[in-house]
mmCIF file with all atom_site columns, C-alpha atoms in Angstrom:
data_model
loop_
_atom_site.group_PDB
_atom_site.id
_atom_site.type_symbol
_atom_site.label_atom_id
_atom_site.label_alt_id
_atom_site.label_comp_id
_atom_site.label_asym_id
_atom_site.label_entity_id
_atom_site.label_seq_id
_atom_site.pdbx_PDB_ins_code
_atom_site.Cartn_x
_atom_site.Cartn_y
_atom_site.Cartn_z
_atom_site.occupancy
_atom_site.B_iso_or_equiv
_atom_site.pdbx_formal_charge
_atom_site.auth_seq_id
_atom_site.auth_comp_id
_atom_site.auth_asym_id
_atom_site.auth_atom_id
_atom_site.pdbx_PDB_model_num
ATOM 1   C CA . VAL A 1 1   ? 10.101 -0.368 25.266  1.00 83.00 ? 1   VAL A CA 1
ATOM 2   C CA . THR A 1 2   ? 10.687 2.739  25.237  1.00 85.00 ? 2   THR A CA 1
ATOM 3   C CA . ASP A 1 3   ? 14.269 4.597  26.792  1.00 82.00 ? 3   ASP A CA 1
ATOM 4   C CA . SER A 1 4   ? 14.494 7.719  27.675  1.00 82.00 ? 4   SER A CA 1
ATOM 5   C CA . TYR A 1 5   ? 17.945 9.697  28.304  1.00 74.00 ? 5   TYR A CA 1
ATOM 6   C CA . PRO A 1 6   ? 18.286 12.709 30.205  1.00 73.00 ? 6   PRO A CA 1
ATOM 7   C CA . TYR A 1 7   ? 19.785 16.299 28.467  1.00 68.00 ? 7   TYR A CA 1
ATOM 8   C CA . THR A 1 8   ? 22.753 16.401 30.691  1.00 68.00 ? 8   THR A CA 1
ATOM 9   C CA . LEU A 1 9   ? 24.138 13.256 28.926  1.00 69.00 ? 9   LEU A CA 1
ATOM 10  C CA . ILE A 1 10  ? 24.465 14.778 25.435  1.00 67.00 ? 10  ILE A CA 1
ATOM 11  C CA . ASP A 1 11  ? 26.817 17.562 27.140  1.00 64.00 ? 11  ASP A CA 1
ATOM 12  C CA . VAL A 1 12  ? 25.938 20.061 25.224  1.00 60.00 ? 12  VAL A CA 1
ATOM 13  C CA . ALA A 1 13  ? 27.321 22.536 27.811  1.00 59.00 ? 13  ALA A CA 1
ATOM 14  C CA . SER A 1 14  ? 30.974 21.323 27.012  1.00 68.00 ? 14  SER A CA 1
ATOM 15  C CA . PHE A 1 15  ? 30.455 23.675 23.666  1.00 69.00 ? 15  PHE A CA 1
ATOM 16  C CA . THR A 1 16  ? 31.900 27.104 24.133  1.00 75.00 ? 16  THR A CA 1
ATOM 17  C CA . LYS A 1 17  ? 31.060 30.300 21.324  1.00 79.00 ? 17  LYS A CA 1
ATOM 18  C CA . GLU A 1 18  ? 34.864 29.881 19.940  1.00 82.00 ? 18  GLU A CA 1
ATOM 19  C CA . ASP A 1 19  ? 34.485 26.116 19.466  1.00 77.00 ? 19  ASP A CA 1
ATOM 20  C CA . VAL A 1 20  ? 30.792 26.853 17.227  1.00 76.00 ? 20  VAL A CA 1
ATOM 21  C CA . GLN A 1 21  ? 32.436 29.854 15.531  1.00 81.00 ? 21  GLN A CA 1
ATOM 22  C CA . ALA A 1 22  ? 35.764 26.964 14.539  1.00 80.00 ? 22  ALA A CA 1
ATOM 23  C CA . LEU A 1 23  ? 33.032 24.667 13.250  1.00 77.00 ? 23  LEU A CA 1
ATOM 24  C CA . PHE A 1 24  ? 31.457 27.188 11.179  1.00 79.00 ? 24  PHE A CA 1
ATOM 25  C CA . GLN A 1 25  ? 34.806 28.642 9.913   1.00 80.00 ? 25  GLN A CA 1
ATOM 26  C CA . ASN A 1 26  ? 35.534 24.875 8.425   1.00 77.00 ? 26  ASN A CA 1
ATOM 27  C CA . PHE A 1 27  ? 32.450 24.470 7.200   1.00 79.00 ? 27  PHE A CA 1
ATOM 28  C CA . ASP A 1 28  ? 33.157 27.659 4.761   1.00 74.00 ? 28  ASP A CA 1
ATOM 29  C CA . SER A 1 29  ? 36.203 26.335 3.923   1.00 76.00 ? 29  SER A CA 1
ATOM 30  C CA . ILE A 1 30  ? 35.359 22.640 2.999   1.00 81.00 ? 30  ILE A CA 1
ATOM 31  C CA . SER A 1 31  ? 32.172 24.827 1.748   1.00 80.00 ? 31  SER A CA 1
ATOM 32  C CA . VAL A 1 32  ? 34.103 26.073 -1.716  1.00 81.00 ? 32  VAL A CA 1
ATOM 33  C CA . ILE A 1 33  ? 34.976 22.446 -2.524  1.00 86.00 ? 33  ILE A CA 1
ATOM 34  C CA . PHE A 1 34  ? 31.244 20.313 -1.689  1.00 86.00 ? 34  PHE A CA 1
ATOM 35  C CA . LEU A 1 35  ? 28.991 22.938 -2.871  1.00 87.00 ? 35  LEU A CA 1
ATOM 36  C CA . PRO A 1 36  ? 30.242 22.464 -6.733  1.00 92.00 ? 36  PRO A CA 1
ATOM 37  C CA . ILE A 1 37  ? 30.455 18.557 -6.382  1.00 94.00 ? 37  ILE A CA 1
ATOM 38  C CA . LEU A 1 38  ? 27.211 18.740 -5.042  1.00 93.00 ? 38  LEU A CA 1
ATOM 39  C CA . PHE A 1 39  ? 25.676 21.201 -7.591  1.00 95.00 ? 39  PHE A CA 1
ATOM 40  C CA . VAL A 1 40  ? 27.078 18.889 -10.093 1.00 96.00 ? 40  VAL A CA 1
ATOM 41  C CA . ILE A 1 41  ? 25.569 15.645 -8.701  1.00 97.00 ? 41  ILE A CA 1
ATOM 42  C CA . MET A 1 42  ? 22.267 16.975 -8.156  1.00 97.00 ? 42  MET A CA 1
ATOM 43  C CA . TYR A 1 43  ? 22.338 18.264 -11.821 1.00 96.00 ? 43  TYR A CA 1
ATOM 44  C CA . ILE A 1 44  ? 23.500 14.849 -13.070 1.00 97.00 ? 44  ILE A CA 1
ATOM 45  C CA . PHE A 1 45  ? 20.661 13.490 -10.948 1.00 97.00 ? 45  PHE A CA 1
ATOM 46  C CA . THR A 1 46  ? 18.383 15.539 -12.333 1.00 94.00 ? 46  THR A CA 1
ATOM 47  C CA . ALA A 1 47  ? 19.031 15.461 -15.956 1.00 95.00 ? 47  ALA A CA 1
ATOM 48  C CA . GLY A 1 48  ? 18.460 11.664 -15.415 1.00 96.00 ? 48  GLY A CA 1
ATOM 49  C CA . ILE A 1 49  ? 15.126 11.855 -14.091 1.00 95.00 ? 49  ILE A CA 1
ATOM 50  C CA . ASP A 1 50  ? 14.402 13.793 -17.251 1.00 93.00 ? 50  ASP A CA 1
ATOM 51  C CA . PHE A 1 51  ? 15.500 11.915 -19.327 1.00 96.00 ? 51  PHE A CA 1
ATOM 52  C CA . LEU A 1 52  ? 13.985 8.662  -17.663 1.00 96.00 ? 52  LEU A CA 1
ATOM 53  C CA . GLU A 1 53  ? 10.478 10.954 -17.523 1.00 95.00 ? 53  GLU A CA 1
ATOM 54  C CA . ILE A 1 54  ? 11.271 11.780 -21.381 1.00 96.00 ? 54  ILE A CA 1
ATOM 55  C CA . THR A 1 55  ? 11.796 8.311  -22.344 1.00 97.00 ? 55  THR A CA 1
ATOM 56  C CA . LEU A 1 56  ? 8.404  7.240  -20.541 1.00 97.00 ? 56  LEU A CA 1
ATOM 57  C CA . LEU A 1 57  ? 6.511  9.607  -22.068 1.00 96.00 ? 57  LEU A CA 1
ATOM 58  C CA . ALA A 1 58  ? 8.190  8.761  -25.109 1.00 96.00 ? 58  ALA A CA 1
ATOM 59  C CA . ALA A 1 59  ? 7.198  5.336  -24.886 1.00 96.00 ? 59  ALA A CA 1
ATOM 60  C CA . ILE A 1 60  ? 3.611  6.253  -24.656 1.00 95.00 ? 60  ILE A CA 1
ATOM 61  C CA . GLY A 1 61  ? 3.965  8.499  -27.535 1.00 94.00 ? 61  GLY A CA 1
ATOM 62  C CA . LEU A 1 62  ? 4.725  5.119  -29.514 1.00 95.00 ? 62  LEU A CA 1
ATOM 63  C CA . ILE A 1 63  ? 0.788  4.398  -29.282 1.00 94.00 ? 63  ILE A CA 1
ATOM 64  C CA . ILE A 1 64  ? 0.273  7.761  -30.252 1.00 93.00 ? 64  ILE A CA 1
ATOM 65  C CA . VAL A 1 65  ? 1.847  7.542  -32.729 1.00 93.00 ? 65  VAL A CA 1
ATOM 66  C CA . SER A 1 66  ? 0.555  3.731  -33.920 1.00 92.00 ? 66  SER A CA 1
ATOM 67  C CA . SER A 1 67  ? -2.847 4.661  -33.596 1.00 92.00 ? 67  SER A CA 1
ATOM 68  C CA . LEU A 1 68  ? -2.291 7.359  -36.140 1.00 91.00 ? 68  LEU A CA 1
ATOM 69  C CA . GLY A 1 69  ? -1.389 5.362  -38.538 1.00 89.00 ? 69  GLY A CA 1
ATOM 70  C CA . LYS A 1 70  ? 2.138  7.769  -38.417 1.00 90.00 ? 70  LYS A CA 1
ATOM 71  C CA . ASN A 1 71  ? 5.609  5.468  -39.496 1.00 88.00 ? 71  ASN A CA 1
ATOM 72  C CA . LEU A 1 72  ? 8.072  7.400  -36.898 1.00 90.00 ? 72  LEU A CA 1
ATOM 73  C CA . ARG A 1 73  ? 10.874 5.903  -35.080 1.00 93.00 ? 73  ARG A CA 1
ATOM 74  C CA . PHE A 1 74  ? 11.131 6.274  -31.308 1.00 95.00 ? 74  PHE A CA 1
ATOM 75  C CA . GLY A 1 75  ? 14.346 8.467  -31.497 1.00 95.00 ? 75  GLY A CA 1
ATOM 76  C CA . LYS A 1 76  ? 12.156 10.786 -33.449 1.00 95.00 ? 76  LYS A CA 1
ATOM 77  C CA . ILE A 1 77  ? 9.692  10.601 -31.163 1.00 95.00 ? 77  ILE A CA 1
ATOM 78  C CA . TRP A 1 78  ? 12.189 11.013 -27.950 1.00 96.00 ? 78  TRP A CA 1
ATOM 79  C CA . ARG A 1 79  ? 12.781 14.415 -29.854 1.00 96.00 ? 79  ARG A CA 1
ATOM 80  C CA . MET A 1 80  ? 9.358  15.483 -30.172 1.00 96.00 ? 80  MET A CA 1
ATOM 81  C CA . MET A 1 81  ? 8.386  14.795 -26.618 1.00 96.00 ? 81  MET A CA 1
ATOM 82  C CA . ALA A 1 82  ? 11.202 16.542 -25.689 1.00 95.00 ? 82  ALA A CA 1
ATOM 83  C CA . TYR A 1 83  ? 10.338 19.962 -27.362 1.00 96.00 ? 83  TYR A CA 1
ATOM 84  C CA . CYS A 1 84  ? 6.768  18.736 -25.885 1.00 95.00 ? 84  CYS A CA 1
ATOM 85  C CA . VAL A 1 85  ? 7.384  18.907 -22.457 1.00 95.00 ? 85  VAL A CA 1
ATOM 86  C CA . THR A 1 86  ? 8.981  22.215 -22.857 1.00 94.00 ? 86  THR A CA 1
ATOM 87  C CA . LEU A 1 87  ? 6.402  23.873 -22.470 1.00 94.00 ? 87  LEU A CA 1
ATOM 88  C CA . PRO A 1 88  ? 4.840  22.540 -19.029 1.00 94.00 ? 88  PRO A CA 1
ATOM 89  C CA . THR A 1 89  ? 7.998  22.219 -17.493 1.00 93.00 ? 89  THR A CA 1
ATOM 90  C CA . VAL A 1 90  ? 7.979  26.089 -18.004 1.00 95.00 ? 90  VAL A CA 1
ATOM 91  C CA . PHE A 1 91  ? 4.558  26.273 -16.518 1.00 95.00 ? 91  PHE A CA 1
ATOM 92  C CA . PHE A 1 92  ? 5.462  24.467 -13.323 1.00 94.00 ? 92  PHE A CA 1
ATOM 93  C CA . MET A 1 93  ? 8.799  26.521 -12.977 1.00 94.00 ? 93  MET A CA 1
ATOM 94  C CA . ILE A 1 94  ? 6.826  29.839 -12.875 1.00 96.00 ? 94  ILE A CA 1
ATOM 95  C CA . MET A 1 95  ? 4.379  27.820 -10.404 1.00 95.00 ? 95  MET A CA 1
ATOM 96  C CA . GLY A 1 96  ? 7.356  26.984 -8.070  1.00 94.00 ? 96  GLY A CA 1
ATOM 97  C CA . PHE A 1 97  ? 8.649  30.293 -8.233  1.00 96.00 ? 97  PHE A CA 1
ATOM 98  C CA . LEU A 1 98  ? 5.111  31.855 -7.328  1.00 96.00 ? 98  LEU A CA 1
ATOM 99  C CA . LYS A 1 99  ? 5.422  29.135 -4.534  1.00 94.00 ? 99  LYS A CA 1
ATOM 100 C CA . THR A 1 100 ? 1.661  27.859 -5.929  1.00 93.00 ? 100 THR A CA 1
ATOM 101 C CA . ALA A 1 101 ? 0.544  24.293 -5.440  1.00 92.00 ? 101 ALA A CA 1
ATOM 102 C CA . VAL A 1 102 ? -0.911 22.851 -8.710  1.00 92.00 ? 102 VAL A CA 1
ATOM 103 C CA . PRO A 1 103 ? -2.750 19.960 -7.618  1.00 93.00 ? 103 PRO A CA 1
ATOM 104 C CA . GLY A 1 104 ? -2.246 16.947 -9.774  1.00 93.00 ? 104 GLY A CA 1
ATOM 105 C CA . ALA A 1 105 ? 0.958  18.443 -11.090 1.00 93.00 ? 105 ALA A CA 1
ATOM 106 C CA . LEU A 1 106 ? 2.306  15.321 -12.616 1.00 93.00 ? 106 LEU A CA 1
ATOM 107 C CA . LEU A 1 107 ? -0.559 14.144 -14.537 1.00 95.00 ? 107 LEU A CA 1
ATOM 108 C CA . LEU A 1 108 ? -1.296 17.514 -15.605 1.00 95.00 ? 108 LEU A CA 1
ATOM 109 C CA . HIS A 1 109 ? 2.350  17.820 -16.780 1.00 95.00 ? 109 HIS A CA 1
ATOM 110 C CA . TRP A 1 110 ? 1.997  14.627 -18.634 1.00 95.00 ? 110 TRP A CA 1
ATOM 111 C CA . GLY A 1 111 ? -1.476 15.136 -19.827 1.00 95.00 ? 111 GLY A CA 1
ATOM 112 C CA . VAL A 1 112 ? -0.322 18.461 -21.496 1.00 96.00 ? 112 VAL A CA 1
ATOM 113 C CA . SER A 1 113 ? 3.014  16.625 -23.120 1.00 96.00 ? 113 SER A CA 1
ATOM 114 C CA . LEU A 1 114 ? 0.898  14.285 -24.564 1.00 96.00 ? 114 LEU A CA 1
ATOM 115 C CA . ILE A 1 115 ? -1.692 15.994 -26.240 1.00 96.00 ? 115 ILE A CA 1
ATOM 116 C CA . PHE A 1 116 ? 1.126  18.355 -27.606 1.00 96.00 ? 116 PHE A CA 1
ATOM 117 C CA . LEU A 1 117 ? 2.703  15.436 -29.365 1.00 95.00 ? 117 LEU A CA 1
ATOM 118 C CA . TYR A 1 118 ? -0.400 13.839 -30.449 1.00 96.00 ? 118 TYR A CA 1
ATOM 119 C CA . LEU A 1 119 ? -1.346 17.361 -31.987 1.00 95.00 ? 119 LEU A CA 1
ATOM 120 C CA . ALA A 1 120 ? 2.194  17.612 -33.596 1.00 94.00 ? 120 ALA A CA 1
ATOM 121 C CA . VAL A 1 121 ? 2.373  13.949 -34.697 1.00 94.00 ? 121 VAL A CA 1
ATOM 122 C CA . LYS A 1 122 ? -1.145 14.708 -36.412 1.00 93.00 ? 122 LYS A CA 1
ATOM 123 C CA . GLU A 1 123 ? 0.565  17.707 -38.337 1.00 93.00 ? 123 GLU A CA 1
ATOM 124 C CA . ILE A 1 124 ? 2.760  15.407 -39.574 1.00 90.00 ? 124 ILE A CA 1
ATOM 125 C CA . PRO A 1 125 ? 2.174  14.607 -43.668 1.00 87.00 ? 125 PRO A CA 1
ATOM 126 C CA . ASP A 1 126 ? 1.695  10.845 -44.685 1.00 80.00 ? 126 ASP A CA 1
ATOM 127 C CA . THR A 1 127 ? 4.545  9.808  -46.532 1.00 71.00 ? 127 THR A CA 1
ATOM 128 C CA . LYS A 1 128 ? 4.192  8.386  -49.714 1.00 64.00 ? 128 LYS A CA 1
ATOM 129 C CA . ILE A 1 129 ? 5.290  4.803  -50.543 1.00 55.00 ? 129 ILE A CA 1
#
């Protein structure tokens, strides 16, 4: 069932110019407190997503490390992956500034990061036991 309501029920005509100006002045005073809190929350959320991405890529990196026969702990692989993610991240940041869409961005980002990890692990000398 579709219901329809006339625009007159919204009572938009009761807003005056002074009401709108007062509303925006209230937003200006609230934004001094609200925006820094919003930026901190966004930073924490974004950092958490990045840590999760690096952790998932490091877990995939465990397979790469074991296939190369290297003996590395997860913590070292995680740190290496954090470095390997840097260049693709800078690339996509530049592409974002240029407002250029990159098809398959996630797969490209992860693929380049894993290739960098492979190349880095391959250069680690074997430990003599």
